[in-house]
Coordinates of C-alpha atoms and ligand atoms in Angstrom, one line a residue:
M1 CA -43.7 -7.7 -72.6
R2 CA -44.8 -9.8 -69.7
V3 CA -47.9 -8.4 -68.0
Y4 CA -49.1 -10.1 -64.8
T5 CA -52.4 -9.6 -63.1
S6 CA -51.7 -12.4 -60.6
K7 CA -49.1 -12.0 -57.8
A8 CA -48.6 -15.8 -57.7
E9 CA -47.6 -15.8 -61.4
L10 CA -45.4 -12.8 -61.1
S11 CA -43.6 -14.3 -58.0
A12 CA -43.2 -17.7 -59.8
F13 CA -41.5 -15.9 -62.8
I14 CA -39.2 -13.8 -60.6
S15 CA -38.1 -16.7 -58.4
K16 CA -36.8 -18.4 -61.5
Q17 CA -34.4 -15.5 -62.3
S18 CA -32.0 -15.8 -59.4
T19 CA -28.5 -15.8 -61.0
P20 CA -25.7 -14.7 -58.5
S21 CA -25.6 -11.1 -59.7
F22 CA -29.3 -10.8 -60.2
S23 CA -30.8 -7.5 -58.9
L24 CA -34.5 -6.6 -59.1
G25 CA -35.6 -3.0 -59.4
F26 CA -39.2 -1.8 -58.7
V27 CA -41.2 1.2 -59.8
P28 CA -44.6 1.3 -58.1
T29 CA -47.1 3.5 -60.0
M30 CA -50.8 4.2 -60.3
G31 CA -50.5 4.2 -64.1
A32 CA -51.3 7.1 -66.6
L33 CA -47.5 7.0 -67.1
H34 CA -45.6 10.1 -68.2
T35 CA -42.0 11.1 -68.8
G36 CA -41.5 11.3 -65.0
H37 CA -42.4 7.6 -64.5
L38 CA -40.3 6.7 -67.6
S39 CA -37.3 8.4 -66.0
L40 CA -37.7 6.4 -62.8
V41 CA -37.9 3.2 -64.9
N42 CA -34.8 4.2 -66.9
T43 CA -32.9 4.7 -63.7
A44 CA -34.1 1.4 -62.4
L45 CA -33.1 -0.3 -65.7
A46 CA -29.6 1.1 -65.5
E47 CA -29.1 -0.3 -62.0
N48 CA -30.8 -3.7 -62.1
T49 CA -31.1 -6.9 -64.1
L50 CA -34.9 -6.8 -64.2
V51 CA -37.5 -4.1 -63.4
V52 CA -41.0 -4.6 -62.2
V53 CA -43.4 -1.7 -62.8
S54 CA -46.7 -2.0 -60.9
I55 CA -49.8 -0.2 -62.2
F56 CA -52.5 -0.1 -59.6
V57 CA -54.8 2.7 -58.6
N58 CA -54.8 2.1 -54.8
P59 CA -58.2 2.9 -53.4
T60 CA -57.0 3.1 -49.8
Q61 CA -54.9 6.2 -50.3
F62 CA -57.7 8.4 -51.7
D63 CA -59.6 10.5 -49.1
N64 CA -61.8 12.0 -51.9
P65 CA -64.0 9.6 -53.9
N66 CA -64.2 12.0 -56.8
D67 CA -60.4 12.0 -57.1
L68 CA -60.4 8.2 -57.1
N69 CA -63.2 7.9 -59.7
T70 CA -61.6 10.5 -62.0
Y71 CA -58.0 9.1 -61.7
P72 CA -56.9 8.5 -65.3
Q73 CA -56.6 4.8 -66.2
T74 CA -54.7 4.1 -69.4
L75 CA -53.2 0.6 -69.1
T76 CA -52.9 -0.1 -72.9
E77 CA -51.0 3.1 -73.5
D78 CA -48.9 2.6 -70.4
I79 CA -47.7 -0.8 -71.6
Q80 CA -46.9 0.7 -75.1
L81 CA -44.9 3.4 -73.4
L82 CA -42.9 0.9 -71.3
E83 CA -42.3 -1.2 -74.4
T84 CA -40.4 1.7 -75.9
L85 CA -37.9 1.4 -73.0
S86 CA -37.5 -2.4 -73.0
K87 CA -39.7 -5.4 -73.9
S88 CA -37.5 -8.1 -72.2
T89 CA -36.3 -6.5 -69.0
I90 CA -39.5 -4.9 -67.7
L91 CA -42.3 -6.8 -66.1
V92 CA -45.7 -5.2 -65.6
Y93 CA -47.8 -6.1 -62.5
A94 CA -51.3 -4.7 -63.1
P95 CA -53.4 -6.5 -60.4
T96 CA -57.0 -6.4 -59.5
I97 CA -57.9 -5.0 -56.0
E98 CA -58.6 -8.6 -54.9
D99 CA -55.2 -9.9 -56.0
V100 CA -53.5 -7.3 -53.8
Y101 CA -55.8 -7.0 -50.8
G102 CA -57.7 -10.4 -50.8
S103 CA -61.5 -10.4 -50.3
K104 CA -61.4 -7.8 -47.5
I105 CA -59.5 -4.5 -47.8
K106 CA -57.6 -3.8 -44.6
V107 CA -55.6 -0.6 -44.0
E108 CA -52.6 -0.8 -41.7
H109 CA -52.0 2.0 -39.3
F110 CA -48.4 3.3 -39.1
D111 CA -46.6 5.6 -36.7
F112 CA -44.3 7.6 -39.1
G113 CA -42.9 9.6 -36.2
G114 CA -44.9 12.8 -37.1
L115 CA -44.0 12.8 -40.9
E116 CA -47.6 11.9 -41.5
S117 CA -49.2 14.8 -39.7
Q118 CA -47.8 17.5 -42.0
M119 CA -49.1 18.8 -45.3
E120 CA -50.5 15.9 -47.4
G121 CA -51.2 14.0 -44.2
K122 CA -53.1 17.0 -42.7
F123 CA -55.2 17.7 -45.8
R124 CA -55.8 14.1 -46.9
K125 CA -56.9 12.1 -43.9
G126 CA -55.6 8.5 -43.9
H127 CA -53.6 9.0 -47.1
F128 CA -50.3 7.9 -45.7
D129 CA -51.7 4.8 -44.0
G130 CA -53.1 3.9 -47.4
V131 CA -49.7 4.5 -49.1
G132 CA -47.8 2.6 -46.4
T133 CA -50.2 -0.3 -46.6
I134 CA -50.0 -0.7 -50.4
V135 CA -46.3 -0.1 -50.7
K136 CA -45.5 -2.6 -47.9
C137 CA -47.8 -5.1 -49.6
L138 CA -46.2 -4.6 -53.0
F139 CA -42.7 -4.9 -51.5
E140 CA -43.7 -8.2 -50.0
I141 CA -45.1 -9.4 -53.3
V142 CA -42.3 -8.1 -55.6
K143 CA -39.4 -8.5 -53.1
P144 CA -37.2 -5.9 -54.9
N145 CA -33.6 -5.0 -54.1
K146 CA -34.2 -1.4 -54.9
A147 CA -37.4 0.7 -55.3
Y148 CA -37.6 4.1 -57.1
F149 CA -39.8 7.1 -56.1
G150 CA -40.0 10.6 -57.5
E151 CA -39.2 13.6 -55.3
K152 CA -42.4 15.3 -56.6
D153 CA -44.0 13.4 -53.7
F154 CA -41.2 14.3 -51.4
Q155 CA -43.3 13.7 -48.2
Q156 CA -44.3 10.2 -49.6
L157 CA -40.6 9.4 -50.2
Q158 CA -39.8 10.2 -46.6
I159 CA -42.8 8.2 -45.4
I160 CA -41.7 5.2 -47.4
K161 CA -38.1 5.4 -46.1
K162 CA -39.6 5.4 -42.6
M163 CA -41.9 2.5 -43.4
V164 CA -38.9 0.4 -44.6
Q165 CA -37.0 1.4 -41.4
I166 CA -40.0 0.3 -39.2
T167 CA -40.7 -2.9 -41.0
Q168 CA -37.0 -3.8 -41.7
L169 CA -37.9 -4.9 -45.3
P170 CA -34.6 -5.5 -47.2
V171 CA -35.1 -2.9 -49.9
T172 CA -33.1 0.2 -50.8
I173 CA -35.3 3.3 -51.5
V174 CA -34.0 5.5 -54.3
G175 CA -35.3 9.1 -54.6
C176 CA -35.2 10.6 -58.1
P177 CA -35.4 14.2 -59.2
I178 CA -38.7 15.9 -60.3
E179 CA -39.3 15.8 -64.1
R180 CA -40.9 19.0 -65.4
E181 CA -42.8 20.2 -68.5
P182 CA -41.0 22.8 -70.6
N183 CA -43.0 25.5 -68.7
G184 CA -41.8 24.1 -65.3
L185 CA -45.0 22.3 -64.3
A186 CA -44.1 19.2 -62.4
M187 CA -45.1 16.1 -64.4
S188 CA -48.0 14.3 -62.8
S189 CA -50.7 11.9 -64.1
R190 CA -53.3 14.4 -62.9
N191 CA -51.9 17.0 -65.5
S192 CA -53.9 15.1 -68.2
R193 CA -57.1 16.4 -66.6
L194 CA -56.0 20.1 -67.1
S195 CA -57.2 22.1 -70.1
D196 CA -54.6 23.7 -72.3
E197 CA -55.2 27.0 -70.6
E198 CA -55.0 25.5 -67.1
K199 CA -51.7 23.7 -68.0
K200 CA -50.3 27.0 -69.3
S201 CA -51.3 28.9 -66.2
A202 CA -50.1 26.2 -63.9
A203 CA -46.6 27.3 -64.7
L204 CA -47.2 29.8 -61.9
I205 CA -46.7 27.0 -59.3
Y206 CA -43.0 26.4 -60.2
K207 CA -42.4 30.0 -61.0
T208 CA -43.6 30.9 -57.4
L209 CA -41.4 28.2 -55.9
Q210 CA -38.4 29.5 -57.8
S211 CA -39.1 33.0 -56.4
V212 CA -39.5 31.5 -52.9
K213 CA -36.0 30.0 -53.2
E214 CA -34.6 33.4 -54.1
K215 CA -36.5 35.2 -51.4
F216 CA -35.4 32.6 -48.8
K217 CA -31.9 34.0 -49.0
S218 CA -32.9 37.3 -47.4
K219 CA -36.5 37.4 -46.3
K220 CA -38.4 36.2 -43.3
H221 CA -40.3 32.9 -43.8
S222 CA -43.6 34.5 -42.6
D223 CA -43.2 37.3 -45.2
I224 CA -42.6 34.7 -47.9
S225 CA -45.7 32.7 -46.9
Y226 CA -47.7 35.9 -47.0
W227 CA -46.4 36.7 -50.5
V228 CA -47.3 33.2 -51.8
T229 CA -50.8 33.5 -50.4
T230 CA -51.3 36.8 -52.1
E231 CA -49.9 35.5 -55.5
F232 CA -52.6 32.8 -55.5
S233 CA -55.5 34.7 -54.0
N234 CA -55.2 37.2 -56.9
H235 CA -55.4 34.4 -59.5
P236 CA -58.8 33.4 -61.0
L237 CA -58.0 29.8 -61.7
F238 CA -56.2 28.7 -58.6
E239 CA -57.0 27.9 -55.0
L240 CA -54.0 27.5 -52.7
E241 CA -54.5 24.6 -50.2
Y242 CA -51.2 25.0 -48.4
F243 CA -47.7 26.5 -48.7
Q244 CA -45.2 25.4 -46.1
I245 CA -41.4 25.7 -45.6
S246 CA -40.1 22.7 -43.7
E247 CA -36.9 21.1 -42.6
S248 CA -36.1 18.5 -45.3
K249 CA -35.2 15.7 -43.0
N250 CA -38.2 15.6 -40.7
L251 CA -40.7 18.0 -42.5
V252 CA -41.2 20.1 -39.3
P253 CA -42.3 23.6 -40.3
I254 CA -39.6 26.3 -40.1
Q255 CA -39.6 28.5 -36.9
Q256 CA -36.2 30.1 -36.5
K257 CA -33.9 29.5 -39.5
K258 CA -31.2 26.9 -38.4
Q259 CA -28.1 25.4 -40.1
T260 CA -30.1 22.7 -41.8
K261 CA -31.7 21.9 -45.2
Y262 CA -35.1 23.4 -46.0
R263 CA -37.7 22.7 -48.7
A264 CA -40.8 24.6 -49.7
F265 CA -44.0 22.6 -50.4
I266 CA -47.2 23.7 -52.1
A267 CA -50.6 22.2 -53.0
V268 CA -52.9 24.0 -55.3
F269 CA -56.3 23.3 -56.8
V270 CA -56.8 24.1 -60.5
G271 CA -60.5 23.6 -60.8
D272 CA -61.0 20.2 -59.2
V273 CA -57.5 19.0 -60.1
R274 CA -55.1 19.0 -57.1
L275 CA -51.5 19.6 -57.9
I276 CA -48.5 19.4 -55.6
D277 CA -44.9 20.5 -56.0
N278 CA -41.8 21.3 -53.9
I279 CA -38.3 22.8 -54.1
A280 CA -35.1 22.5 -52.2
L281 CA -34.3 26.0 -50.8
N282 CA -30.6 25.7 -49.7
Ligands
PAF1 O1 -46.9 7.8 -56.0 C1 -47.8 7.0 -56.4 O2 -48.1 6.9 -57.6 C2 -48.5 6.1 -55.4 O3 -48.7 6.8 -54.2 C3 -47.8 4.8 -55.1 C4 -46.4 4.9 -54.5 C5 -47.7 4.0 -56.4 C6 -48.6 3.9 -54.1 O4 -49.9 3.6 -54.6

């Protein structure tokens, strides 16, 4: 498998591949790959000639230094996992901070039309400017035709679609369904930091979202929010950071129920590990 640490070498290889029907897929990741990432890569492989997987823990999207310092880094295992999918049609880009950002890290400020002020944006200051900056930068390096993102980070997916609209970069954004552990826990690189007991208990997050979906058919959203808060406040392992029901298209919190699509979003601390999840409600 070809593994590049230099954007110049990666670009040189890609520019040699241009046959008429050539299509380049891209899966940006921060590594610690799991079945969720592999499913994105498989979708990308099915739709493109070649797929670039970037593995880069982007410092500018972390508001919490502890979260950055403890973010799992498993490059050797990540490459081995990707090799089980394909050795010849996947390229890995695992750059240094300098290769991506140059000698001085600059974070671009974006106006995402309000998407950035909800949920993750509210609780992680500057997070989406960091995400927008790195994804734009990676798109400019890789120049993919299509890029693949998981719906676990549904807000991030909307932000990236908006960034592409603002910057007019010629890339199609493909959202892919959430992959889950057998107990329903959404797959995440951060799950590797949970103890067995925490992993087992974290099934409550998706179980709660499933009940929310059921309750949403008949109950008031304020009653549902109260119920979710109570579920978590009674639990010794969890601390609920937010629960929010929002319109899917613009993430505006629900007020009066309208004829539109809604989603429920949740962020929970299990010890110092922060987990997020979401579910379509209608
Ligand atoms: O979702 C992630 O893993 C990251 O936010 C991304 C998109 C790779 C940007 O660093």
